mmCIF file with all atom_site columns, C-alpha atoms in Angstrom:
data_model
loop_
_atom_site.group_PDB
_atom_site.id
_atom_site.type_symbol
_atom_site.label_atom_id
_atom_site.label_alt_id
_atom_site.label_comp_id
_atom_site.label_asym_id
_atom_site.label_entity_id
_atom_site.label_seq_id
_atom_site.pdbx_PDB_ins_code
_atom_site.Cartn_x
_atom_site.Cartn_y
_atom_site.Cartn_z
_atom_site.occupancy
_atom_site.B_iso_or_equiv
_atom_site.pdbx_formal_charge
_atom_site.auth_seq_id
_atom_site.auth_comp_id
_atom_site.auth_asym_id
_atom_site.auth_atom_id
_atom_site.pdbx_PDB_model_num
ATOM 1   C CA . MET S 1 1   ? 198.551 70.802 92.407  1.00 93.00 ? 35  MET S CA 1
ATOM 2   C CA . ALA S 1 2   ? 195.518 71.447 94.573  1.00 94.00 ? 36  ALA S CA 1
ATOM 3   C CA . ARG S 1 3   ? 193.442 69.290 92.224  1.00 95.00 ? 37  ARG S CA 1
ATOM 4   C CA . GLN S 1 4   ? 196.034 66.526 92.422  1.00 97.00 ? 38  GLN S CA 1
ATOM 5   C CA . LEU S 1 5   ? 196.123 66.671 96.215  1.00 97.00 ? 39  LEU S CA 1
ATOM 6   C CA . ASP S 1 6   ? 192.330 66.608 96.473  1.00 96.00 ? 40  ASP S CA 1
ATOM 7   C CA . GLU S 1 7   ? 192.252 63.566 94.202  1.00 97.00 ? 41  GLU S CA 1
ATOM 8   C CA . GLN S 1 8   ? 194.634 61.676 96.467  1.00 97.00 ? 42  GLN S CA 1
ATOM 9   C CA . ILE S 1 9   ? 192.782 62.662 99.645  1.00 97.00 ? 43  ILE S CA 1
ATOM 10  C CA . ALA S 1 10  ? 189.423 61.656 98.167  1.00 96.00 ? 44  ALA S CA 1
ATOM 11  C CA . GLY S 1 11  ? 190.807 58.292 97.075  1.00 95.00 ? 45  GLY S CA 1
ATOM 12  C CA . ARG S 1 12  ? 192.313 57.489 100.485 1.00 95.00 ? 46  ARG S CA 1
ATOM 13  C CA . PHE S 1 13  ? 189.930 58.819 103.132 1.00 96.00 ? 47  PHE S CA 1
ATOM 14  C CA . ARG S 1 14  ? 186.170 58.572 103.543 1.00 93.00 ? 48  ARG S CA 1
ATOM 15  C CA . VAL S 1 15  ? 184.116 61.590 102.523 1.00 90.00 ? 49  VAL S CA 1
ATOM 16  C CA . GLY S 1 16  ? 183.478 63.983 105.400 1.00 89.00 ? 50  GLY S CA 1
ATOM 17  C CA . ARG S 1 17  ? 186.304 62.765 107.600 1.00 94.00 ? 51  ARG S CA 1
ATOM 18  C CA . ARG S 1 18  ? 188.080 65.609 109.370 1.00 96.00 ? 52  ARG S CA 1
ATOM 19  C CA . LEU S 1 19  ? 191.767 64.993 108.716 1.00 98.00 ? 53  LEU S CA 1
ATOM 20  C CA . ARG S 1 20  ? 194.765 66.071 110.772 1.00 98.00 ? 54  ARG S CA 1
ATOM 21  C CA . VAL S 1 21  ? 197.037 67.906 108.335 1.00 98.00 ? 55  VAL S CA 1
ATOM 22  C CA . LEU S 1 22  ? 200.612 69.109 108.816 1.00 98.00 ? 56  LEU S CA 1
ATOM 23  C CA . ASP S 1 23  ? 201.917 71.624 106.266 1.00 98.00 ? 57  ASP S CA 1
ATOM 24  C CA . VAL S 1 24  ? 205.723 71.858 106.589 1.00 97.00 ? 58  VAL S CA 1
ATOM 25  C CA . GLY S 1 25  ? 207.188 74.976 105.017 1.00 96.00 ? 59  GLY S CA 1
ATOM 26  C CA . MET S 1 26  ? 203.679 76.318 104.504 1.00 96.00 ? 60  MET S CA 1
ATOM 27  C CA . GLY S 1 27  ? 204.809 79.720 103.170 1.00 95.00 ? 61  GLY S CA 1
ATOM 28  C CA . GLN S 1 28  ? 201.939 82.197 103.276 1.00 94.00 ? 62  GLN S CA 1
ATOM 29  C CA . GLY S 1 29  ? 199.488 79.401 104.064 1.00 95.00 ? 63  GLY S CA 1
ATOM 30  C CA . THR S 1 30  ? 197.740 78.912 100.724 1.00 95.00 ? 64  THR S CA 1
ATOM 31  C CA . GLN S 1 31  ? 197.246 75.153 101.027 1.00 96.00 ? 65  GLN S CA 1
ATOM 32  C CA . ALA S 1 32  ? 196.795 75.240 104.810 1.00 96.00 ? 66  ALA S CA 1
ATOM 33  C CA . LEU S 1 33  ? 193.894 77.679 104.553 1.00 97.00 ? 67  LEU S CA 1
ATOM 34  C CA . ARG S 1 34  ? 192.371 75.860 101.597 1.00 97.00 ? 68  ARG S CA 1
ATOM 35  C CA . LEU S 1 35  ? 192.303 72.588 103.526 1.00 98.00 ? 69  LEU S CA 1
ATOM 36  C CA . ALA S 1 36  ? 190.982 74.282 106.658 1.00 98.00 ? 70  ALA S CA 1
ATOM 37  C CA . ARG S 1 37  ? 188.122 75.709 104.594 1.00 97.00 ? 71  ARG S CA 1
ATOM 38  C CA . ALA S 1 38  ? 187.397 72.112 103.528 1.00 96.00 ? 72  ALA S CA 1
ATOM 39  C CA . GLY S 1 39  ? 186.894 71.206 107.196 1.00 96.00 ? 73  GLY S CA 1
ATOM 40  C CA . HIS S 1 40  ? 190.269 69.743 108.184 1.00 98.00 ? 74  HIS S CA 1
ATOM 41  C CA . GLU S 1 41  ? 192.399 70.472 111.256 1.00 98.00 ? 75  GLU S CA 1
ATOM 42  C CA . VAL S 1 42  ? 195.611 72.033 109.941 1.00 98.00 ? 76  VAL S CA 1
ATOM 43  C CA . THR S 1 43  ? 198.965 72.754 111.576 1.00 97.00 ? 77  THR S CA 1
ATOM 44  C CA . GLY S 1 44  ? 201.301 74.999 109.596 1.00 96.00 ? 78  GLY S CA 1
ATOM 45  C CA . LEU S 1 45  ? 205.047 74.948 110.278 1.00 96.00 ? 79  LEU S CA 1
ATOM 46  C CA . GLU S 1 46  ? 207.222 77.706 108.790 1.00 96.00 ? 80  GLU S CA 1
ATOM 47  C CA . GLN S 1 47  ? 210.630 79.121 109.753 1.00 93.00 ? 81  GLN S CA 1
ATOM 48  C CA . ASP S 1 48  ? 210.468 82.383 107.771 1.00 94.00 ? 82  ASP S CA 1
ATOM 49  C CA . ALA S 1 49  ? 209.054 85.083 110.048 1.00 93.00 ? 83  ALA S CA 1
ATOM 50  C CA . ARG S 1 50  ? 207.753 87.085 107.081 1.00 94.00 ? 84  ARG S CA 1
ATOM 51  C CA . MET S 1 51  ? 205.825 84.114 105.741 1.00 95.00 ? 85  MET S CA 1
ATOM 52  C CA . ILE S 1 52  ? 204.405 83.367 109.196 1.00 95.00 ? 86  ILE S CA 1
ATOM 53  C CA . ALA S 1 53  ? 203.239 86.972 109.437 1.00 96.00 ? 87  ALA S CA 1
ATOM 54  C CA . ALA S 1 54  ? 201.590 86.772 106.002 1.00 96.00 ? 88  ALA S CA 1
ATOM 55  C CA . ALA S 1 55  ? 199.866 83.516 106.961 1.00 96.00 ? 89  ALA S CA 1
ATOM 56  C CA . ARG S 1 56  ? 198.589 85.028 110.207 1.00 96.00 ? 90  ARG S CA 1
ATOM 57  C CA . ASP S 1 57  ? 197.225 88.035 108.348 1.00 96.00 ? 91  ASP S CA 1
ATOM 58  C CA . ALA S 1 58  ? 195.450 85.760 105.872 1.00 96.00 ? 92  ALA S CA 1
ATOM 59  C CA . LEU S 1 59  ? 194.084 83.599 108.679 1.00 97.00 ? 93  LEU S CA 1
ATOM 60  C CA . ALA S 1 60  ? 192.781 86.655 110.542 1.00 96.00 ? 94  ALA S CA 1
ATOM 61  C CA . ALA S 1 61  ? 190.544 87.445 107.563 1.00 96.00 ? 95  ALA S CA 1
ATOM 62  C CA . GLU S 1 62  ? 188.862 84.023 107.736 1.00 97.00 ? 96  GLU S CA 1
ATOM 63  C CA . PRO S 1 63  ? 185.638 83.239 109.656 1.00 96.00 ? 97  PRO S CA 1
ATOM 64  C CA . GLU S 1 64  ? 186.060 82.146 113.266 1.00 96.00 ? 98  GLU S CA 1
ATOM 65  C CA . GLY S 1 65  ? 185.227 78.519 112.506 1.00 95.00 ? 99  GLY S CA 1
ATOM 66  C CA . ILE S 1 66  ? 188.142 78.277 110.083 1.00 96.00 ? 100 ILE S CA 1
ATOM 67  C CA . ARG S 1 67  ? 190.515 80.169 112.390 1.00 96.00 ? 101 ARG S CA 1
ATOM 68  C CA . GLN S 1 68  ? 189.830 77.618 115.108 1.00 96.00 ? 102 GLN S CA 1
ATOM 69  C CA . ARG S 1 69  ? 190.927 74.780 112.830 1.00 97.00 ? 103 ARG S CA 1
ATOM 70  C CA . VAL S 1 70  ? 194.376 76.251 112.070 1.00 97.00 ? 104 VAL S CA 1
ATOM 71  C CA . ARG S 1 71  ? 197.475 76.315 114.262 1.00 96.00 ? 105 ARG S CA 1
ATOM 72  C CA . LEU S 1 72  ? 200.586 78.170 113.062 1.00 96.00 ? 106 LEU S CA 1
ATOM 73  C CA . ILE S 1 73  ? 204.030 77.346 114.457 1.00 94.00 ? 107 ILE S CA 1
ATOM 74  C CA . GLU S 1 74  ? 207.308 79.064 113.690 1.00 93.00 ? 108 GLU S CA 1
ATOM 75  C CA . GLY S 1 75  ? 209.929 76.355 113.292 1.00 90.00 ? 109 GLY S CA 1
ATOM 76  C CA . ASP S 1 76  ? 212.172 74.282 111.034 1.00 88.00 ? 110 ASP S CA 1
ATOM 77  C CA . GLY S 1 77  ? 210.711 71.343 109.134 1.00 86.00 ? 111 GLY S CA 1
ATOM 78  C CA . ARG S 1 78  ? 213.692 69.246 110.189 1.00 85.00 ? 112 ARG S CA 1
ATOM 79  C CA . ASP S 1 79  ? 212.531 69.511 113.803 1.00 85.00 ? 113 ASP S CA 1
ATOM 80  C CA . THR S 1 80  ? 209.116 67.876 113.478 1.00 90.00 ? 114 THR S CA 1
ATOM 81  C CA . GLY S 1 81  ? 210.133 65.333 116.115 1.00 84.00 ? 115 GLY S CA 1
ATOM 82  C CA . VAL S 1 82  ? 210.535 68.191 118.602 1.00 86.00 ? 116 VAL S CA 1
ATOM 83  C CA . HIS S 1 83  ? 207.060 69.602 117.997 1.00 89.00 ? 117 HIS S CA 1
ATOM 84  C CA . PHE S 1 84  ? 204.933 66.503 117.376 1.00 94.00 ? 118 PHE S CA 1
ATOM 85  C CA . LEU S 1 85  ? 204.568 62.853 118.329 1.00 95.00 ? 119 LEU S CA 1
ATOM 86  C CA . PRO S 1 86  ? 205.013 60.149 115.677 1.00 96.00 ? 120 PRO S CA 1
ATOM 87  C CA . GLY S 1 87  ? 201.784 59.214 113.921 1.00 97.00 ? 121 GLY S CA 1
ATOM 88  C CA . SER S 1 88  ? 200.080 62.518 114.786 1.00 97.00 ? 122 SER S CA 1
ATOM 89  C CA . PHE S 1 89  ? 198.816 63.358 111.288 1.00 98.00 ? 123 PHE S CA 1
ATOM 90  C CA . ASP S 1 90  ? 196.782 61.830 108.470 1.00 98.00 ? 124 ASP S CA 1
ATOM 91  C CA . VAL S 1 91  ? 198.286 64.070 105.781 1.00 98.00 ? 125 VAL S CA 1
ATOM 92  C CA . VAL S 1 92  ? 201.715 65.732 105.692 1.00 98.00 ? 126 VAL S CA 1
ATOM 93  C CA . LEU S 1 93  ? 202.522 68.339 103.044 1.00 98.00 ? 127 LEU S CA 1
ATOM 94  C CA . CYS S 1 94  ? 206.038 69.481 102.166 1.00 98.00 ? 128 CYS S CA 1
ATOM 95  C CA . HIS S 1 95  ? 205.786 71.681 99.095  1.00 97.00 ? 129 HIS S CA 1
ATOM 96  C CA . GLY S 1 96  ? 208.695 73.678 97.696  1.00 95.00 ? 130 GLY S CA 1
ATOM 97  C CA . VAL S 1 97  ? 211.022 72.905 100.605 1.00 96.00 ? 131 VAL S CA 1
ATOM 98  C CA . LEU S 1 98  ? 213.377 70.089 99.598  1.00 96.00 ? 132 LEU S CA 1
ATOM 99  C CA . MET S 1 99  ? 215.222 72.276 97.075  1.00 96.00 ? 133 MET S CA 1
ATOM 100 C CA . TYR S 1 100 ? 216.574 74.334 99.991  1.00 95.00 ? 134 TYR S CA 1
ATOM 101 C CA . VAL S 1 101 ? 217.799 71.295 101.963 1.00 94.00 ? 135 VAL S CA 1
ATOM 102 C CA . GLU S 1 102 ? 221.260 69.941 101.176 1.00 91.00 ? 136 GLU S CA 1
ATOM 103 C CA . GLU S 1 103 ? 220.481 66.418 102.457 1.00 92.00 ? 137 GLU S CA 1
ATOM 104 C CA . PRO S 1 104 ? 216.744 65.807 101.967 1.00 93.00 ? 138 PRO S CA 1
ATOM 105 C CA . ASP S 1 105 ? 216.525 62.166 103.088 1.00 94.00 ? 139 ASP S CA 1
ATOM 106 C CA . PRO S 1 106 ? 216.528 62.847 106.873 1.00 93.00 ? 140 PRO S CA 1
ATOM 107 C CA . LEU S 1 107 ? 213.840 65.492 106.437 1.00 95.00 ? 141 LEU S CA 1
ATOM 108 C CA . VAL S 1 108 ? 211.635 63.179 104.372 1.00 96.00 ? 142 VAL S CA 1
ATOM 109 C CA . ALA S 1 109 ? 212.109 60.360 106.886 1.00 96.00 ? 143 ALA S CA 1
ATOM 110 C CA . GLY S 1 110 ? 211.087 62.692 109.700 1.00 96.00 ? 144 GLY S CA 1
ATOM 111 C CA . LEU S 1 111 ? 207.964 63.703 107.810 1.00 97.00 ? 145 LEU S CA 1
ATOM 112 C CA . ALA S 1 112 ? 206.997 60.072 107.247 1.00 97.00 ? 146 ALA S CA 1
ATOM 113 C CA . ARG S 1 113 ? 207.270 59.396 110.994 1.00 96.00 ? 147 ARG S CA 1
ATOM 114 C CA . MET S 1 114 ? 204.611 62.040 111.588 1.00 97.00 ? 148 MET S CA 1
ATOM 115 C CA . LEU S 1 115 ? 202.076 60.025 109.564 1.00 98.00 ? 149 LEU S CA 1
ATOM 116 C CA . ALA S 1 116 ? 199.556 57.626 111.016 1.00 98.00 ? 150 ALA S CA 1
ATOM 117 C CA . SER S 1 117 ? 199.234 54.264 109.292 1.00 97.00 ? 151 SER S CA 1
ATOM 118 C CA . GLY S 1 118 ? 197.729 54.770 105.849 1.00 97.00 ? 152 GLY S CA 1
ATOM 119 C CA . GLY S 1 119 ? 198.564 58.475 105.945 1.00 98.00 ? 153 GLY S CA 1
ATOM 120 C CA . LEU S 1 120 ? 199.453 60.513 102.870 1.00 98.00 ? 154 LEU S CA 1
ATOM 121 C CA . LEU S 1 121 ? 202.783 62.303 102.317 1.00 98.00 ? 155 LEU S CA 1
ATOM 122 C CA . SER S 1 122 ? 202.693 64.988 99.615  1.00 98.00 ? 156 SER S CA 1
ATOM 123 C CA . LEU S 1 123 ? 205.999 66.354 98.285  1.00 98.00 ? 157 LEU S CA 1
ATOM 124 C CA . LEU S 1 124 ? 206.486 69.075 95.688  1.00 98.00 ? 158 LEU S CA 1
ATOM 125 C CA . VAL S 1 125 ? 210.067 69.176 94.363  1.00 98.00 ? 159 VAL S CA 1
ATOM 126 C CA . ARG S 1 126 ? 212.071 70.633 91.481  1.00 98.00 ? 160 ARG S CA 1
ATOM 127 C CA . ASN S 1 127 ? 212.447 68.045 88.746  1.00 98.00 ? 161 ASN S CA 1
ATOM 128 C CA . ALA S 1 128 ? 216.163 67.372 88.234  1.00 98.00 ? 162 ALA S CA 1
ATOM 129 C CA . ASP S 1 129 ? 215.422 65.274 85.144  1.00 97.00 ? 163 ASP S CA 1
ATOM 130 C CA . ALA S 1 130 ? 214.030 68.363 83.391  1.00 98.00 ? 164 ALA S CA 1
ATOM 131 C CA . LEU S 1 131 ? 216.457 71.078 84.502  1.00 97.00 ? 165 LEU S CA 1
ATOM 132 C CA . ALA S 1 132 ? 217.521 71.711 80.905  1.00 97.00 ? 166 ALA S CA 1
ATOM 133 C CA . MET S 1 133 ? 213.986 72.577 79.790  1.00 97.00 ? 167 MET S CA 1
ATOM 134 C CA . ARG S 1 134 ? 213.745 76.162 81.083  1.00 95.00 ? 168 ARG S CA 1
ATOM 135 C CA . PRO S 1 135 ? 217.126 77.383 79.791  1.00 96.00 ? 169 PRO S CA 1
ATOM 136 C CA . GLY S 1 136 ? 216.620 75.486 76.543  1.00 97.00 ? 170 GLY S CA 1
ATOM 137 C CA . LEU S 1 137 ? 213.181 76.979 75.889  1.00 96.00 ? 171 LEU S CA 1
ATOM 138 C CA . ASN S 1 138 ? 214.625 80.411 76.681  1.00 94.00 ? 172 ASN S CA 1
ATOM 139 C CA . GLY S 1 139 ? 217.452 79.928 74.170  1.00 96.00 ? 173 GLY S CA 1
ATOM 140 C CA . ASP S 1 140 ? 220.183 79.613 76.805  1.00 96.00 ? 174 ASP S CA 1
ATOM 141 C CA . TRP S 1 141 ? 222.041 76.757 75.153  1.00 97.00 ? 175 TRP S CA 1
ATOM 142 C CA . ALA S 1 142 ? 225.059 76.792 77.453  1.00 97.00 ? 176 ALA S CA 1
ATOM 143 C CA . GLY S 1 143 ? 222.753 76.679 80.461  1.00 95.00 ? 177 GLY S CA 1
ATOM 144 C CA . ALA S 1 144 ? 220.762 73.831 78.953  1.00 97.00 ? 178 ALA S CA 1
ATOM 145 C CA . LEU S 1 145 ? 223.868 71.759 78.251  1.00 97.00 ? 179 LEU S CA 1
ATOM 146 C CA . ALA S 1 146 ? 225.169 72.306 81.792  1.00 96.00 ? 180 ALA S CA 1
ATOM 147 C CA . ALA S 1 147 ? 221.808 71.306 83.308  1.00 97.00 ? 181 ALA S CA 1
ATOM 148 C CA . PHE S 1 148 ? 221.757 67.817 81.800  1.00 96.00 ? 182 PHE S CA 1
ATOM 149 C CA . ASP S 1 149 ? 224.331 66.484 84.249  1.00 93.00 ? 183 ASP S CA 1
ATOM 150 C CA . SER S 1 150 ? 223.492 68.535 87.324  1.00 95.00 ? 184 SER S CA 1
ATOM 151 C CA . THR S 1 151 ? 220.967 68.694 90.154  1.00 97.00 ? 185 THR S CA 1
ATOM 152 C CA . ALA S 1 152 ? 221.998 72.262 91.057  1.00 96.00 ? 186 ALA S CA 1
ATOM 153 C CA . TYR S 1 153 ? 220.339 75.375 89.669  1.00 95.00 ? 187 TYR S CA 1
ATOM 154 C CA . ARG S 1 154 ? 219.725 79.031 90.460  1.00 91.00 ? 188 ARG S CA 1
ATOM 155 C CA . ASN S 1 155 ? 216.102 79.831 91.145  1.00 90.00 ? 189 ASN S CA 1
ATOM 156 C CA . ARG S 1 156 ? 214.158 82.986 90.282  1.00 86.00 ? 190 ARG S CA 1
ATOM 157 C CA . LEU S 1 157 ? 215.031 84.477 93.662  1.00 86.00 ? 191 LEU S CA 1
ATOM 158 C CA . GLY S 1 158 ? 218.713 84.267 92.718  1.00 90.00 ? 192 GLY S CA 1
ATOM 159 C CA . LEU S 1 159 ? 219.421 81.488 95.216  1.00 91.00 ? 193 LEU S CA 1
ATOM 160 C CA . ASP S 1 160 ? 221.575 78.454 94.443  1.00 95.00 ? 194 ASP S CA 1
ATOM 161 C CA . VAL S 1 161 ? 219.427 75.434 95.247  1.00 97.00 ? 195 VAL S CA 1
ATOM 162 C CA . ARG S 1 162 ? 219.007 71.797 94.226  1.00 97.00 ? 196 ARG S CA 1
ATOM 163 C CA . ALA S 1 163 ? 216.582 69.530 92.420  1.00 98.00 ? 197 ALA S CA 1
ATOM 164 C CA . ASP S 1 164 ? 215.516 65.899 92.947  1.00 98.00 ? 198 ASP S CA 1
ATOM 165 C CA . ARG S 1 165 ? 215.312 62.972 90.575  1.00 97.00 ? 199 ARG S CA 1
ATOM 166 C CA . LEU S 1 166 ? 212.173 60.843 90.528  1.00 98.00 ? 200 LEU S CA 1
ATOM 167 C CA . ASP S 1 167 ? 213.988 57.531 90.828  1.00 97.00 ? 201 ASP S CA 1
ATOM 168 C CA . ALA S 1 168 ? 216.036 58.700 93.830  1.00 96.00 ? 202 ALA S CA 1
ATOM 169 C CA . LEU S 1 169 ? 212.988 59.988 95.711  1.00 97.00 ? 203 LEU S CA 1
ATOM 170 C CA . THR S 1 170 ? 211.070 56.834 94.844  1.00 98.00 ? 204 THR S CA 1
ATOM 171 C CA . ALA S 1 171 ? 213.833 54.795 96.495  1.00 97.00 ? 205 ALA S CA 1
ATOM 172 C CA . THR S 1 172 ? 213.844 57.122 99.506  1.00 97.00 ? 206 THR S CA 1
ATOM 173 C CA . LEU S 1 173 ? 210.087 56.795 100.019 1.00 98.00 ? 207 LEU S CA 1
ATOM 174 C CA . ALA S 1 174 ? 210.281 53.010 99.776  1.00 97.00 ? 208 ALA S CA 1
ATOM 175 C CA . GLY S 1 175 ? 213.108 52.940 102.307 1.00 97.00 ? 209 GLY S CA 1
ATOM 176 C CA . ILE S 1 176 ? 211.229 54.955 104.935 1.00 96.00 ? 210 ILE S CA 1
ATOM 177 C CA . GLY S 1 177 ? 208.013 52.959 104.757 1.00 96.00 ? 211 GLY S CA 1
ATOM 178 C CA . ALA S 1 178 ? 205.954 55.441 102.718 1.00 97.00 ? 212 ALA S CA 1
ATOM 179 C CA . PRO S 1 179 ? 206.271 54.057 99.176  1.00 98.00 ? 213 PRO S CA 1
ATOM 180 C CA . LEU S 1 180 ? 205.301 56.131 96.166  1.00 98.00 ? 214 LEU S CA 1
ATOM 181 C CA . HIS S 1 181 ? 201.589 55.796 95.409  1.00 97.00 ? 215 HIS S CA 1
ATOM 182 C CA . ALA S 1 182 ? 201.204 58.356 92.625  1.00 98.00 ? 216 ALA S CA 1
ATOM 183 C CA . TRP S 1 183 ? 203.148 61.164 90.984  1.00 98.00 ? 217 TRP S CA 1
ATOM 184 C CA . TYR S 1 184 ? 202.316 64.124 88.794  1.00 98.00 ? 218 TYR S CA 1
ATOM 185 C CA . GLY S 1 185 ? 204.039 66.879 86.870  1.00 98.00 ? 219 GLY S CA 1
ATOM 186 C CA . VAL S 1 186 ? 203.393 70.521 87.756  1.00 98.00 ? 220 VAL S CA 1
ATOM 187 C CA . ARG S 1 187 ? 204.037 73.475 85.401  1.00 97.00 ? 221 ARG S CA 1
ATOM 188 C CA . VAL S 1 188 ? 204.456 71.530 82.182  1.00 97.00 ? 222 VAL S CA 1
ATOM 189 C CA . PHE S 1 189 ? 203.485 74.358 79.817  1.00 96.00 ? 223 PHE S CA 1
ATOM 190 C CA . THR S 1 190 ? 203.756 77.489 81.954  1.00 95.00 ? 224 THR S CA 1
ATOM 191 C CA . ASP S 1 191 ? 207.195 77.315 83.560  1.00 94.00 ? 225 ASP S CA 1
ATOM 192 C CA . THR S 1 192 ? 208.746 79.938 81.298  1.00 92.00 ? 226 THR S CA 1
ATOM 193 C CA . ALA S 1 193 ? 206.085 82.567 82.043  1.00 90.00 ? 227 ALA S CA 1
ATOM 194 C CA . PRO S 1 194 ? 207.760 85.546 83.763  1.00 87.00 ? 228 PRO S CA 1
ATOM 195 C CA . ASP S 1 195 ? 206.960 86.179 87.416  1.00 84.00 ? 229 ASP S CA 1
ATOM 196 C CA . GLY S 1 196 ? 204.011 88.508 87.795  1.00 85.00 ? 230 GLY S CA 1
ATOM 197 C CA . THR S 1 197 ? 202.397 87.486 84.521  1.00 89.00 ? 231 THR S CA 1
ATOM 198 C CA . PRO S 1 198 ? 198.638 88.041 84.948  1.00 91.00 ? 232 PRO S CA 1
ATOM 199 C CA . PRO S 1 199 ? 196.342 85.038 84.459  1.00 89.00 ? 233 PRO S CA 1
ATOM 200 C CA . PRO S 1 200 ? 195.010 84.779 80.906  1.00 91.00 ? 234 PRO S CA 1
ATOM 201 C CA . PRO S 1 201 ? 191.282 85.116 80.148  1.00 94.00 ? 235 PRO S CA 1
ATOM 202 C CA . ASP S 1 202 ? 191.078 81.351 79.569  1.00 94.00 ? 236 ASP S CA 1
ATOM 203 C CA . THR S 1 203 ? 192.596 80.371 82.923  1.00 94.00 ? 237 THR S CA 1
ATOM 204 C CA . ALA S 1 204 ? 190.205 77.441 83.320  1.00 95.00 ? 238 ALA S CA 1
ATOM 205 C CA . ALA S 1 205 ? 191.360 75.937 80.029  1.00 97.00 ? 239 ALA S CA 1
ATOM 206 C CA . LEU S 1 206 ? 194.994 76.524 81.004  1.00 96.00 ? 240 LEU S CA 1
ATOM 207 C CA . LEU S 1 207 ? 194.493 74.655 84.295  1.00 96.00 ? 241 LEU S CA 1
ATOM 208 C CA . ASP S 1 208 ? 192.689 71.821 82.515  1.00 97.00 ? 242 ASP S CA 1
ATOM 209 C CA . ALA S 1 209 ? 195.585 71.491 80.056  1.00 97.00 ? 243 ALA S CA 1
ATOM 210 C CA . GLU S 1 210 ? 198.185 71.574 82.847  1.00 97.00 ? 244 GLU S CA 1
ATOM 211 C CA . GLU S 1 211 ? 196.241 69.002 84.864  1.00 96.00 ? 245 GLU S CA 1
ATOM 212 C CA . ARG S 1 212 ? 195.944 66.654 81.879  1.00 97.00 ? 246 ARG S CA 1
ATOM 213 C CA . ALA S 1 213 ? 199.636 67.013 81.045  1.00 98.00 ? 247 ALA S CA 1
ATOM 214 C CA . GLY S 1 214 ? 200.618 66.539 84.676  1.00 98.00 ? 248 GLY S CA 1
ATOM 215 C CA . ARG S 1 215 ? 199.180 63.037 84.725  1.00 97.00 ? 249 ARG S CA 1
ATOM 216 C CA . THR S 1 216 ? 200.091 61.987 81.177  1.00 98.00 ? 250 THR S CA 1
ATOM 217 C CA . ASP S 1 217 ? 203.345 60.559 79.824  1.00 98.00 ? 251 ASP S CA 1
ATOM 218 C CA . PRO S 1 218 ? 205.605 61.820 78.342  1.00 97.00 ? 252 PRO S CA 1
ATOM 219 C CA . TYR S 1 219 ? 204.534 65.341 79.339  1.00 98.00 ? 253 TYR S CA 1
ATOM 220 C CA . ARG S 1 220 ? 204.690 64.952 83.115  1.00 98.00 ? 254 ARG S CA 1
ATOM 221 C CA . GLY S 1 221 ? 208.294 63.775 82.915  1.00 98.00 ? 255 GLY S CA 1
ATOM 222 C CA . VAL S 1 222 ? 209.462 67.172 81.633  1.00 98.00 ? 256 VAL S CA 1
ATOM 223 C CA . ALA S 1 223 ? 207.453 69.281 84.105  1.00 98.00 ? 257 ALA S CA 1
ATOM 224 C CA . ALA S 1 224 ? 209.384 71.874 86.091  1.00 98.00 ? 258 ALA S CA 1
ATOM 225 C CA . LEU S 1 225 ? 208.102 70.389 89.346  1.00 98.00 ? 259 LEU S CA 1
ATOM 226 C CA . LEU S 1 226 ? 207.122 66.925 90.498  1.00 98.00 ? 260 LEU S CA 1
ATOM 227 C CA . HIS S 1 227 ? 204.298 66.214 92.935  1.00 98.00 ? 261 HIS S CA 1
ATOM 228 C CA . LEU S 1 228 ? 204.968 62.880 94.664  1.00 98.00 ? 262 LEU S CA 1
ATOM 229 C CA . CYS S 1 229 ? 202.442 61.162 96.926  1.00 98.00 ? 263 CYS S CA 1
ATOM 230 C CA . GLY S 1 230 ? 203.621 58.422 99.279  1.00 98.00 ? 264 GLY S CA 1
ATOM 231 C CA . VAL S 1 231 ? 201.478 56.333 101.614 1.00 98.00 ? 265 VAL S CA 1
ATOM 232 C CA . ARG S 1 232 ? 202.578 55.237 105.073 1.00 97.00 ? 266 ARG S CA 1
ATOM 233 C CA . GLY S 1 233 ? 202.478 51.453 105.400 1.00 88.00 ? 267 GLY S CA 1
#
């Protein structure tokens, strides 16, 4: 996903430009810190106090120059209008958040309002059109059959959450003035790996294969996650 995001940033903004980045639901700050190391000004928004604490610990270990480029805020992604003015950011990330939101459209619309003209909105969502893949590949035939007609699923944390369909999100992005510019699949081949599985010796080849599949039909359509990139008109 990081490779996909870097590709979109490089294709939209001039090399060396310091971008204003908002990472909504930043978790432990993996992408926020990565983009700060690349020279961008990053604001991370997260409502989970444990994740905020982990992000602060990770940030504290960075050089001072990087620490100065990162601002961490504890808050809900649905309240971006409370924290920021419209058009305040060049890039807005919302990765792994929409599955926890019952009605995602207002959240996505609020994120788009944070973008300056020509800004990039990056969404990572569970792929509702491929919900049957994981149970099917694991031999759970009843679960696979039930998943064909549903957008609801239970994640690996044991939480009941929801997935999004590509066509529905495409319509949403068009309706809020940030139409879909590109989309990728994420975790095409590796979704059934158990949590905690150590990286294989040929990790580079694995990432190359996942990256190729994530941009190639028909493979990307059955990925566990979808990475959608919209551009503010």
